[in-house]
Amino acid sequence: MKSFLFAASLAVSAFRANAEGRTYQVPSFSVSDLAIHGSATTNELKDALYGNGIVAVTGIENFDSIQSEAVKSYHQCVFANDNIKSYELEDGTKRSSLGVAVQGNNALPFEVSSDCSDFAYASSKLQTSVSSVSDAFLSSLDAVFGNRAAIKRKNAEEYTSISHALMSANHLEHFHEYTASESTSSLESVDWHTDTGLLIAFTPGVFFDDGKVVKADDDLFFVKLSNGETVRPIFPPNSLVFMVGEAMGKLIDSKLAAVSHSLKVNPVHDKRVWYGRMFLPPADAIFAEGMTFGDFRHEIESGSASAHTKSIGCSGANDVVGTVQHRRQLQEPNCTLANETACWMQCRETVDCGSEEELRCMNQEQTVEWVLSSAGADSCVDDVECIVGVHAPNRGLELLCYNANSSPASSLPLGLWTMGALLLCLVSTTLV
């Protein structure tokens, strides 16, 4: 153990050296000042966004306890719940993740077992708090950008502001718990990249040692400033951080640069827990070269995207095909236990089927199947078909699966399938 800690200390020193030992105090704004839209705050926020693209929001009511309970209960949930699957990152770090969709500013609950009831309650409180702060922040962005924030959309009137666009879109939310590898690899845990969305909001990483939260100033999270300098950002206590993503430069103003960032999970701590919400453009927003964001995202996630499409918004610094960087594609987890089967981003307990039945991943309330294939095909059962171009209220144009014999209200966006997904046995002759 002593030899590992010594090696870990050397690895930490090396990564600190990579950042030239420099820290960067992230500009901060109180949530009350953001809500007022005063000219001084608006100008300072504009300078910060066009400058280095990362700001922190402070003065959030009870945020210390709300965030603390959420990350603590997630840490306990990962420990107690085998359904939260882990993935190994490039440097050997293990990452245990839970994700959920956010409709506009309304976050769906995280799907967890009864063992994680404390997390279900605590995460709901955090989601509510983040939504409230996001309302104030997005309203301030409307004041910063004015008419410049108008976003073109396919076959419809443009979105008149950032808040209008984001309240009409589906977003993503995640909890991650990182466990550092003992290999003391020189690789980053998460390599340098920028995020696809307009913005990402996140809470700074929280460390655990021996099951307890520890106060530490040695997080190896790095960002690149607009001048290219690599720094370790310092965040105000109890803050929610907002960072510019690629879509801001594509949809709002090309002078808004996405913040490149990386992470090396510090091996001197047992665990690191992080929460974030990615604000994505509406599916029908014209993202680039006449392609909507929904089309772009569907091609990337289905695996059918060309190298050119992948290069439109590339974030994976090490994920390279020739000279074109491309994104990590959506994949089902690798389920290693004999009694588990991959079903919409999770390993679920296998169901015993009859001799004339086949196991299929279904949505609990919609009789629709989700199949992730190398060709990006979407297969549905019985009279169900997949269509593109249906206008879903408040969500824009999306790929939907729906039952042809039922009303359109029964349709469900593919991105929301994580809610209520389960394995069912179906008579094989009904499959198409």
Short mmCIF file of C-alpha atoms in Angstrom, two decimals:
data_model
loop_
_atom_site.label_atom_id
_atom_site.label_comp_id
_atom_site.label_asym_id
_atom_site.label_seq_id
_atom_site.Cartn_x
_atom_site.Cartn_y
_atom_site.Cartn_z
CA MET A 1 0.00 0.00 0.00
CA LYS A 2 2.81 2.42 0.85
CA SER A 3 4.44 1.79 -2.52
CA PHE A 4 1.13 2.47 -4.29
CA LEU A 5 0.58 5.71 -2.38
CA PHE A 6 4.13 6.82 -3.21
CA ALA A 7 3.60 6.02 -6.91
CA ALA A 8 0.23 7.75 -6.79
CA SER A 9 1.87 10.81 -5.29
CA LEU A 10 4.38 10.87 -8.15
CA ALA A 11 1.52 10.59 -10.69
CA VAL A 12 -0.30 13.49 -9.05
CA SER A 13 2.87 15.59 -9.15
CA ALA A 14 3.29 14.85 -12.84
CA PHE A 15 -0.22 15.97 -13.69
CA ARG A 16 0.14 19.12 -11.59
CA ALA A 17 3.32 19.85 -13.54
CA ASN A 18 1.40 19.46 -16.80
CA ALA A 19 -0.78 22.35 -15.67
CA GLU A 20 2.37 24.38 -15.00
CA GLY A 21 1.29 24.57 -11.35
CA ARG A 22 -1.18 27.31 -12.27
CA THR A 23 -4.67 27.61 -10.87
CA TYR A 24 -7.47 29.75 -12.22
CA GLN A 25 -10.13 31.36 -10.05
CA VAL A 26 -13.39 30.88 -11.95
CA PRO A 27 -15.51 34.07 -12.21
CA SER A 28 -18.62 33.84 -10.07
CA PHE A 29 -22.07 35.43 -10.05
CA SER A 30 -24.70 35.23 -7.35
CA VAL A 31 -28.01 33.76 -8.39
CA SER A 32 -29.77 36.87 -7.04
CA ASP A 33 -27.67 39.17 -9.27
CA LEU A 34 -28.39 36.96 -12.30
CA ALA A 35 -32.11 37.20 -11.61
CA ILE A 36 -32.04 41.01 -11.60
CA HIS A 37 -30.37 41.39 -15.04
CA GLY A 38 -28.46 44.51 -14.01
CA SER A 39 -26.27 46.01 -16.72
CA ALA A 40 -23.06 45.51 -14.72
CA THR A 41 -23.77 41.80 -14.16
CA THR A 42 -24.82 41.32 -17.79
CA ASN A 43 -21.60 42.91 -19.08
CA GLU A 44 -19.41 40.93 -16.66
CA LEU A 45 -21.15 37.69 -17.62
CA LYS A 46 -20.68 38.48 -21.31
CA ASP A 47 -16.96 39.12 -20.78
CA ALA A 48 -16.59 35.84 -18.90
CA LEU A 49 -18.41 33.77 -21.55
CA TYR A 50 -16.49 35.31 -24.45
CA GLY A 51 -13.30 35.17 -22.40
CA ASN A 52 -12.68 31.69 -21.04
CA GLY A 53 -16.23 30.30 -21.23
CA ILE A 54 -16.58 29.04 -17.66
CA VAL A 55 -18.46 30.67 -14.75
CA ALA A 56 -19.80 29.66 -11.35
CA VAL A 57 -23.14 30.55 -9.77
CA THR A 58 -23.13 31.12 -6.01
CA GLY A 59 -25.62 32.06 -3.30
CA ILE A 60 -27.91 29.12 -4.07
CA GLU A 61 -30.31 28.45 -1.23
CA ASN A 62 -29.33 25.38 0.84
CA PHE A 63 -27.11 24.16 -2.00
CA ASP A 64 -24.41 22.90 0.35
CA SER A 65 -26.73 20.40 2.03
CA ILE A 66 -28.68 19.59 -1.16
CA GLN A 67 -25.56 18.76 -3.17
CA SER A 68 -23.91 16.97 -0.26
CA GLU A 69 -26.88 14.65 0.34
CA ALA A 70 -27.15 13.85 -3.36
CA VAL A 71 -23.50 12.85 -3.83
CA LYS A 72 -23.36 10.96 -0.51
CA SER A 73 -26.48 8.97 -1.32
CA TYR A 74 -25.21 8.25 -4.83
CA HIS A 75 -21.95 6.94 -3.36
CA GLN A 76 -23.96 4.67 -1.05
CA CYS A 77 -26.25 3.65 -3.91
CA VAL A 78 -23.32 2.55 -6.09
CA PHE A 79 -21.97 0.50 -3.19
CA ALA A 80 -25.32 -1.20 -2.54
CA ASN A 81 -26.75 -1.56 -6.05
CA ASP A 82 -25.31 -4.00 -8.60
CA ASN A 83 -27.56 -2.51 -11.31
CA ILE A 84 -25.35 0.57 -11.54
CA LYS A 85 -22.79 -0.73 -13.98
CA SER A 86 -19.18 0.34 -14.19
CA TYR A 87 -16.94 0.97 -17.19
CA GLU A 88 -13.18 1.09 -17.39
CA LEU A 89 -11.62 4.27 -18.76
CA GLU A 90 -8.36 4.52 -20.68
CA ASP A 91 -6.12 4.79 -17.61
CA GLY A 92 -7.87 1.92 -15.81
CA THR A 93 -10.17 4.17 -13.77
CA LYS A 94 -13.58 2.64 -13.07
CA ARG A 95 -16.61 4.88 -13.69
CA SER A 96 -20.06 3.99 -12.34
CA SER A 97 -22.78 6.04 -14.01
CA LEU A 98 -26.49 6.80 -13.93
CA GLY A 99 -28.15 8.94 -16.58
CA VAL A 100 -31.59 10.38 -17.21
CA ALA A 101 -33.34 12.70 -19.65
CA VAL A 102 -34.42 16.26 -18.86
CA GLN A 103 -37.42 17.61 -20.77
CA GLY A 104 -36.98 21.36 -21.03
CA ASN A 105 -36.25 22.17 -17.41
CA ASN A 106 -38.15 19.17 -15.99
CA ALA A 107 -35.81 16.34 -15.04
CA LEU A 108 -37.13 12.80 -15.03
CA PRO A 109 -36.36 10.79 -11.88
CA PHE A 110 -33.34 8.52 -11.85
CA GLU A 111 -34.34 4.89 -12.28
CA VAL A 112 -32.97 3.06 -9.22
CA SER A 113 -33.97 0.13 -7.04
CA SER A 114 -35.57 0.38 -3.60
CA ASP A 115 -32.06 0.02 -2.13
CA CYS A 116 -31.41 3.56 -3.35
CA SER A 117 -34.50 5.33 -2.01
CA ASP A 118 -32.34 7.93 -0.23
CA PHE A 119 -30.64 8.75 -3.52
CA ALA A 120 -33.98 8.96 -5.34
CA TYR A 121 -35.15 11.60 -2.86
CA ALA A 122 -31.86 13.52 -2.64
CA SER A 123 -31.27 13.57 -6.40
CA SER A 124 -34.79 14.90 -6.95
CA LYS A 125 -34.03 17.83 -4.63
CA LEU A 126 -30.78 18.52 -6.47
CA GLN A 127 -32.55 18.40 -9.83
CA THR A 128 -35.13 20.92 -8.62
CA SER A 129 -32.42 23.26 -7.34
CA VAL A 130 -30.39 23.02 -10.56
CA SER A 131 -33.52 23.72 -12.63
CA SER A 132 -34.23 26.82 -10.58
CA VAL A 133 -30.67 28.13 -10.94
CA SER A 134 -30.69 27.28 -14.65
CA ASP A 135 -33.83 29.39 -15.13
CA ALA A 136 -31.99 32.43 -13.75
CA PHE A 137 -28.82 31.70 -15.70
CA LEU A 138 -30.58 31.16 -19.03
CA SER A 139 -32.62 34.30 -18.52
CA SER A 140 -29.33 36.19 -18.04
CA LEU A 141 -28.00 34.68 -21.27
CA ASP A 142 -31.04 36.13 -23.07
CA ALA A 143 -30.00 39.54 -21.74
CA VAL A 144 -26.38 38.97 -22.82
CA PHE A 145 -27.06 37.83 -26.39
CA GLY A 146 -30.36 39.52 -27.27
CA ASN A 147 -31.43 38.97 -30.89
CA ARG A 148 -28.15 37.24 -31.66
CA ALA A 149 -29.49 34.18 -29.83
CA ALA A 150 -32.16 33.47 -32.46
CA ILE A 151 -31.75 29.85 -33.59
CA LYS A 152 -32.99 28.65 -36.97
CA ARG A 153 -35.09 25.51 -37.05
CA LYS A 154 -36.30 23.20 -39.78
CA ASN A 155 -39.72 23.99 -41.27
CA ALA A 156 -40.75 26.29 -38.43
CA GLU A 157 -40.26 29.78 -37.04
CA GLU A 158 -36.91 30.28 -35.35
CA TYR A 159 -36.31 30.04 -31.62
CA THR A 160 -36.15 33.63 -30.45
CA SER A 161 -33.78 33.14 -27.51
CA ILE A 162 -31.53 30.61 -25.79
CA SER A 163 -34.09 30.04 -23.05
CA HIS A 164 -36.83 29.49 -25.65
CA ALA A 165 -34.67 26.92 -27.44
CA LEU A 166 -33.54 25.08 -24.32
CA MET A 167 -37.02 24.89 -22.84
CA SER A 168 -38.06 23.16 -26.09
CA ALA A 169 -35.31 20.52 -26.02
CA ASN A 170 -34.38 17.29 -24.31
CA HIS A 171 -31.19 17.33 -22.25
CA LEU A 172 -29.05 14.78 -20.42
CA GLU A 173 -28.15 14.46 -16.77
CA HIS A 174 -25.58 12.16 -15.13
CA PHE A 175 -24.06 11.09 -11.85
CA HIS A 176 -20.58 9.56 -12.13
CA GLU A 177 -18.51 7.88 -9.44
CA TYR A 178 -14.84 7.39 -10.32
CA THR A 179 -12.50 4.88 -8.70
CA ALA A 180 -8.86 5.41 -9.62
CA SER A 181 -6.78 2.53 -10.92
CA GLU A 182 -3.74 1.34 -9.01
CA SER A 183 -1.80 1.13 -12.27
CA THR A 184 -0.59 4.76 -11.90
CA SER A 185 -1.01 5.20 -15.64
CA SER A 186 0.25 8.43 -17.18
CA LEU A 187 -2.91 8.67 -19.31
CA GLU A 188 -5.78 10.97 -18.44
CA SER A 189 -8.90 9.29 -17.09
CA VAL A 190 -11.02 11.42 -19.44
CA ASP A 191 -8.92 12.85 -22.26
CA TRP A 192 -9.10 16.41 -23.55
CA HIS A 193 -12.46 17.10 -25.18
CA THR A 194 -15.21 19.66 -25.61
CA ASP A 195 -18.91 18.97 -25.08
CA THR A 196 -21.48 18.86 -27.88
CA GLY A 197 -24.25 20.85 -26.23
CA LEU A 198 -24.85 24.53 -25.74
CA LEU A 199 -23.84 24.38 -22.09
CA ILE A 200 -23.00 21.97 -19.35
CA ALA A 201 -23.85 22.68 -15.71
CA PHE A 202 -22.04 20.65 -13.06
CA THR A 203 -21.06 20.45 -9.44
CA PRO A 204 -17.31 20.25 -8.74
CA GLY A 205 -16.03 16.77 -7.93
CA VAL A 206 -16.43 15.51 -4.36
CA PHE A 207 -13.91 13.07 -2.85
CA PHE A 208 -14.58 10.15 -0.52
CA ASP A 209 -12.09 8.36 1.71
CA ASP A 210 -13.17 5.45 3.89
CA GLY A 211 -16.79 6.14 2.92
CA LYS A 212 -16.73 9.77 4.11
CA VAL A 213 -16.57 13.07 2.25
CA VAL A 214 -13.17 14.74 2.57
CA LYS A 215 -12.25 18.36 1.94
CA ALA A 216 -9.53 18.38 -0.70
CA ASP A 217 -7.96 20.88 -3.07
CA ASP A 218 -6.18 18.31 -5.24
CA ASP A 219 -8.79 17.60 -7.91
CA LEU A 220 -6.97 16.97 -11.20
CA PHE A 221 -9.64 18.54 -13.39
CA PHE A 222 -8.07 20.81 -16.00
CA VAL A 223 -9.33 23.34 -18.55
CA LYS A 224 -7.67 25.22 -21.36
CA LEU A 225 -8.08 28.99 -21.28
CA SER A 226 -8.73 31.01 -24.42
CA ASN A 227 -4.97 31.72 -24.69
CA GLY A 228 -4.27 27.98 -24.78
CA GLU A 229 -2.89 27.81 -21.24
CA THR A 230 -3.71 24.67 -19.21
CA VAL A 231 -4.93 25.46 -15.69
CA ARG A 232 -6.61 23.82 -12.75
CA PRO A 233 -9.85 25.77 -12.09
CA ILE A 234 -10.74 26.78 -8.55
CA PHE A 235 -14.48 26.95 -7.88
CA PRO A 236 -16.24 28.91 -5.13
CA PRO A 237 -17.71 26.70 -2.38
CA ASN A 238 -21.25 25.41 -2.93
CA SER A 239 -21.40 26.62 -6.52
CA LEU A 240 -22.98 25.33 -9.71
CA VAL A 241 -20.60 25.70 -12.65
CA PHE A 242 -21.65 26.50 -16.23
CA MET A 243 -19.31 25.83 -19.14
CA VAL A 244 -19.66 26.69 -22.85
CA GLY A 245 -20.16 23.79 -25.29
CA GLU A 246 -19.63 23.46 -29.05
CA ALA A 247 -23.21 24.30 -30.02
CA MET A 248 -22.85 27.85 -28.64
CA GLY A 249 -20.29 28.62 -31.33
CA LYS A 250 -22.32 26.89 -34.05
CA LEU A 251 -25.75 28.32 -33.18
CA ILE A 252 -25.18 31.60 -31.30
CA ASP A 253 -21.83 33.22 -32.12
CA SER A 254 -18.69 31.69 -33.63
CA LYS A 255 -16.61 33.77 -31.21
CA LEU A 256 -17.91 31.66 -28.32
CA ALA A 257 -15.34 28.91 -27.92
CA ALA A 258 -16.19 25.59 -26.28
CA VAL A 259 -14.10 24.91 -23.18
CA SER A 260 -11.66 22.04 -23.63
CA HIS A 261 -11.22 20.05 -20.43
CA SER A 262 -9.77 16.81 -19.09
CA LEU A 263 -9.75 14.76 -15.91
CA LYS A 264 -7.22 12.60 -14.13
CA VAL A 265 -8.89 10.90 -11.18
CA ASN A 266 -6.60 11.52 -8.23
CA PRO A 267 -5.44 8.09 -6.98
CA VAL A 268 -4.77 9.31 -3.44
CA HIS A 269 -8.54 9.31 -2.81
CA ASP A 270 -10.92 6.34 -2.75
CA LYS A 271 -13.71 7.83 -4.86
CA ARG A 272 -14.67 10.96 -6.79
CA VAL A 273 -18.38 11.76 -7.37
CA TRP A 274 -19.59 14.25 -9.96
CA TYR A 275 -22.99 15.47 -11.19
CA GLY A 276 -23.71 17.29 -14.44
CA ARG A 277 -26.52 18.38 -16.76
CA MET A 278 -25.82 18.77 -20.50
CA PHE A 279 -28.02 21.38 -22.19
CA LEU A 280 -28.56 20.20 -25.77
CA PRO A 281 -30.06 22.15 -28.70
CA PRO A 282 -33.60 21.27 -29.81
CA ALA A 283 -33.77 18.35 -32.22
CA ASP A 284 -35.05 20.59 -35.06
CA ALA A 285 -32.39 23.31 -34.64
CA ILE A 286 -30.23 23.71 -37.76
CA PHE A 287 -26.87 22.57 -36.35
CA ALA A 288 -24.55 22.75 -39.35
CA GLU A 289 -24.68 22.57 -43.14
CA GLY A 290 -28.48 22.23 -43.17
CA MET A 291 -28.40 19.24 -40.80
CA THR A 292 -30.59 19.42 -37.72
CA PHE A 293 -29.12 18.62 -34.34
CA GLY A 294 -31.54 15.70 -34.05
CA ASP A 295 -30.27 14.22 -37.33
CA PHE A 296 -26.66 14.78 -36.28
CA ARG A 297 -27.13 13.16 -32.90
CA HIS A 298 -29.09 10.21 -34.30
CA GLU A 299 -26.38 9.46 -36.87
CA ILE A 300 -23.66 9.64 -34.22
CA GLU A 301 -25.51 7.48 -31.69
CA SER A 302 -26.69 4.89 -34.20
CA GLY A 303 -23.22 4.42 -35.64
CA SER A 304 -24.32 5.37 -39.16
CA ALA A 305 -22.51 8.72 -39.32
CA SER A 306 -19.93 9.38 -42.02
CA ALA A 307 -16.48 10.68 -41.13
CA HIS A 308 -17.61 14.12 -42.35
CA THR A 309 -20.66 14.11 -40.06
CA LYS A 310 -18.50 13.07 -37.11
CA SER A 311 -16.16 15.95 -37.80
CA ILE A 312 -18.99 18.54 -37.60
CA GLY A 313 -18.81 18.49 -33.83
CA CYS A 314 -15.94 16.42 -32.54
CA SER A 315 -15.10 16.00 -28.89
CA GLY A 316 -13.10 12.81 -28.44
CA ALA A 317 -9.47 13.85 -28.55
CA ASN A 318 -8.07 10.32 -28.71
CA ASP A 319 -10.87 8.79 -30.77
CA VAL A 320 -9.42 9.28 -34.24
CA VAL A 321 -10.18 7.88 -37.68
CA GLY A 322 -7.39 9.03 -39.99
CA THR A 323 -7.15 12.71 -39.19
CA VAL A 324 -10.82 13.11 -38.28
CA GLN A 325 -11.72 13.06 -34.61
CA HIS A 326 -15.05 11.43 -33.87
CA ARG A 327 -17.36 10.96 -30.95
CA ARG A 328 -17.77 7.98 -28.75
CA GLN A 329 -20.87 6.25 -30.05
CA LEU A 330 -23.78 5.08 -27.96
CA GLN A 331 -23.20 1.48 -26.98
CA GLU A 332 -24.96 -1.10 -24.88
CA PRO A 333 -22.97 -2.19 -21.81
CA ASN A 334 -20.92 -5.37 -21.86
CA CYS A 335 -22.94 -7.61 -19.52
CA THR A 336 -20.65 -10.27 -18.12
CA LEU A 337 -22.95 -12.11 -15.71
CA ALA A 338 -24.77 -15.18 -17.03
CA ASN A 339 -28.16 -13.98 -15.77
CA GLU A 340 -27.99 -10.49 -17.30
CA THR A 341 -28.87 -9.04 -20.70
CA ALA A 342 -28.18 -5.55 -22.07
CA CYS A 343 -31.38 -3.50 -22.29
CA TRP A 344 -31.23 0.23 -23.01
CA MET A 345 -27.90 1.25 -21.46
CA GLN A 346 -28.25 -1.10 -18.48
CA CYS A 347 -27.66 -4.76 -17.66
CA ARG A 348 -30.98 -6.24 -16.58
CA GLU A 349 -31.80 -9.61 -15.09
CA THR A 350 -32.61 -12.13 -17.81
CA VAL A 351 -36.15 -13.53 -18.08
CA ASP A 352 -36.71 -17.24 -18.79
CA CYS A 353 -38.64 -17.56 -22.07
CA GLY A 354 -40.69 -20.42 -23.47
CA SER A 355 -39.56 -22.54 -26.41
CA GLU A 356 -41.49 -20.41 -28.93
CA GLU A 357 -40.57 -17.07 -27.38
CA GLU A 358 -37.65 -14.69 -27.73
CA LEU A 359 -36.25 -12.21 -25.23
CA ARG A 360 -36.64 -8.57 -26.26
CA CYS A 361 -35.89 -5.21 -24.64
CA MET A 362 -39.22 -3.36 -24.43
CA ASN A 363 -40.67 -0.22 -23.00
CA GLN A 364 -43.00 -1.03 -20.15
CA GLU A 365 -45.87 1.26 -21.21
CA GLN A 366 -45.38 1.30 -24.99
CA THR A 367 -45.36 -1.99 -26.88
CA VAL A 368 -42.21 -1.01 -28.72
CA GLU A 369 -38.79 -2.62 -28.92
CA TRP A 370 -35.44 -0.84 -28.99
CA VAL A 371 -32.65 -2.58 -30.89
CA LEU A 372 -29.20 -1.03 -31.25
CA SER A 373 -27.46 -2.45 -34.32
CA SER A 374 -24.26 -1.73 -36.21
CA ALA A 375 -26.29 -0.37 -39.10
CA GLY A 376 -28.22 1.95 -36.83
CA ALA A 377 -31.55 0.28 -37.65
CA ASP A 378 -34.44 0.70 -35.26
CA SER A 379 -36.56 -2.45 -35.05
CA CYS A 380 -40.07 -2.50 -33.64
CA VAL A 381 -42.54 -5.28 -33.05
CA ASP A 382 -45.95 -6.18 -34.48
CA ASP A 383 -47.60 -3.10 -36.08
CA VAL A 384 -45.11 -0.63 -34.63
CA GLU A 385 -42.96 1.43 -36.96
CA CYS A 386 -40.25 4.05 -36.58
CA ILE A 387 -40.74 7.39 -38.29
CA VAL A 388 -38.75 10.59 -38.65
CA GLY A 389 -40.26 14.06 -38.76
CA VAL A 390 -43.13 13.85 -36.28
CA HIS A 391 -43.45 17.07 -34.32
CA ALA A 392 -43.46 16.18 -30.64
CA PRO A 393 -44.85 19.08 -28.55
CA ASN A 394 -42.06 21.05 -26.84
CA ARG A 395 -39.41 18.75 -28.28
CA GLY A 396 -39.13 19.53 -31.99
CA LEU A 397 -38.51 16.92 -34.67
CA GLU A 398 -37.33 13.60 -33.29
CA LEU A 399 -37.15 9.96 -34.16
CA LEU A 400 -40.16 8.30 -32.54
CA CYS A 401 -41.39 4.75 -32.25
CA TYR A 402 -45.14 4.39 -32.05
CA ASN A 403 -47.93 1.87 -32.55
CA ALA A 404 -49.57 2.45 -35.93
CA ASN A 405 -52.95 1.35 -34.56
CA SER A 406 -52.95 3.76 -31.63
CA SER A 407 -53.16 7.52 -31.33
CA PRO A 408 -50.04 9.68 -31.83
CA ALA A 409 -50.13 10.46 -28.11
CA SER A 410 -48.71 7.01 -27.44
CA SER A 411 -45.47 7.81 -29.24
CA LEU A 412 -42.27 7.96 -27.23
CA PRO A 413 -38.89 9.57 -28.10
CA LEU A 414 -36.15 6.99 -28.28
CA GLY A 415 -34.00 9.09 -25.97
CA LEU A 416 -36.45 8.63 -23.10
CA TRP A 417 -36.51 4.86 -23.22
CA THR A 418 -34.43 4.46 -20.13
CA MET A 419 -37.60 5.09 -18.12
CA GLY A 420 -39.60 1.90 -17.76
CA ALA A 421 -37.44 -0.33 -19.96
CA LEU A 422 -37.60 -4.04 -19.18
CA LEU A 423 -37.01 -7.46 -20.71
CA LEU A 424 -40.06 -9.34 -21.98
CA CYS A 425 -40.64 -12.69 -23.68
CA LEU A 426 -42.43 -12.35 -27.03
CA VAL A 427 -43.67 -15.02 -29.43
CA SER A 428 -40.98 -15.09 -32.10
CA THR A 429 -43.38 -15.11 -35.07
CA THR A 430 -44.64 -11.62 -34.17
CA LEU A 431 -41.22 -10.03 -34.60
CA VAL A 432 -40.47 -8.09 -37.74
#
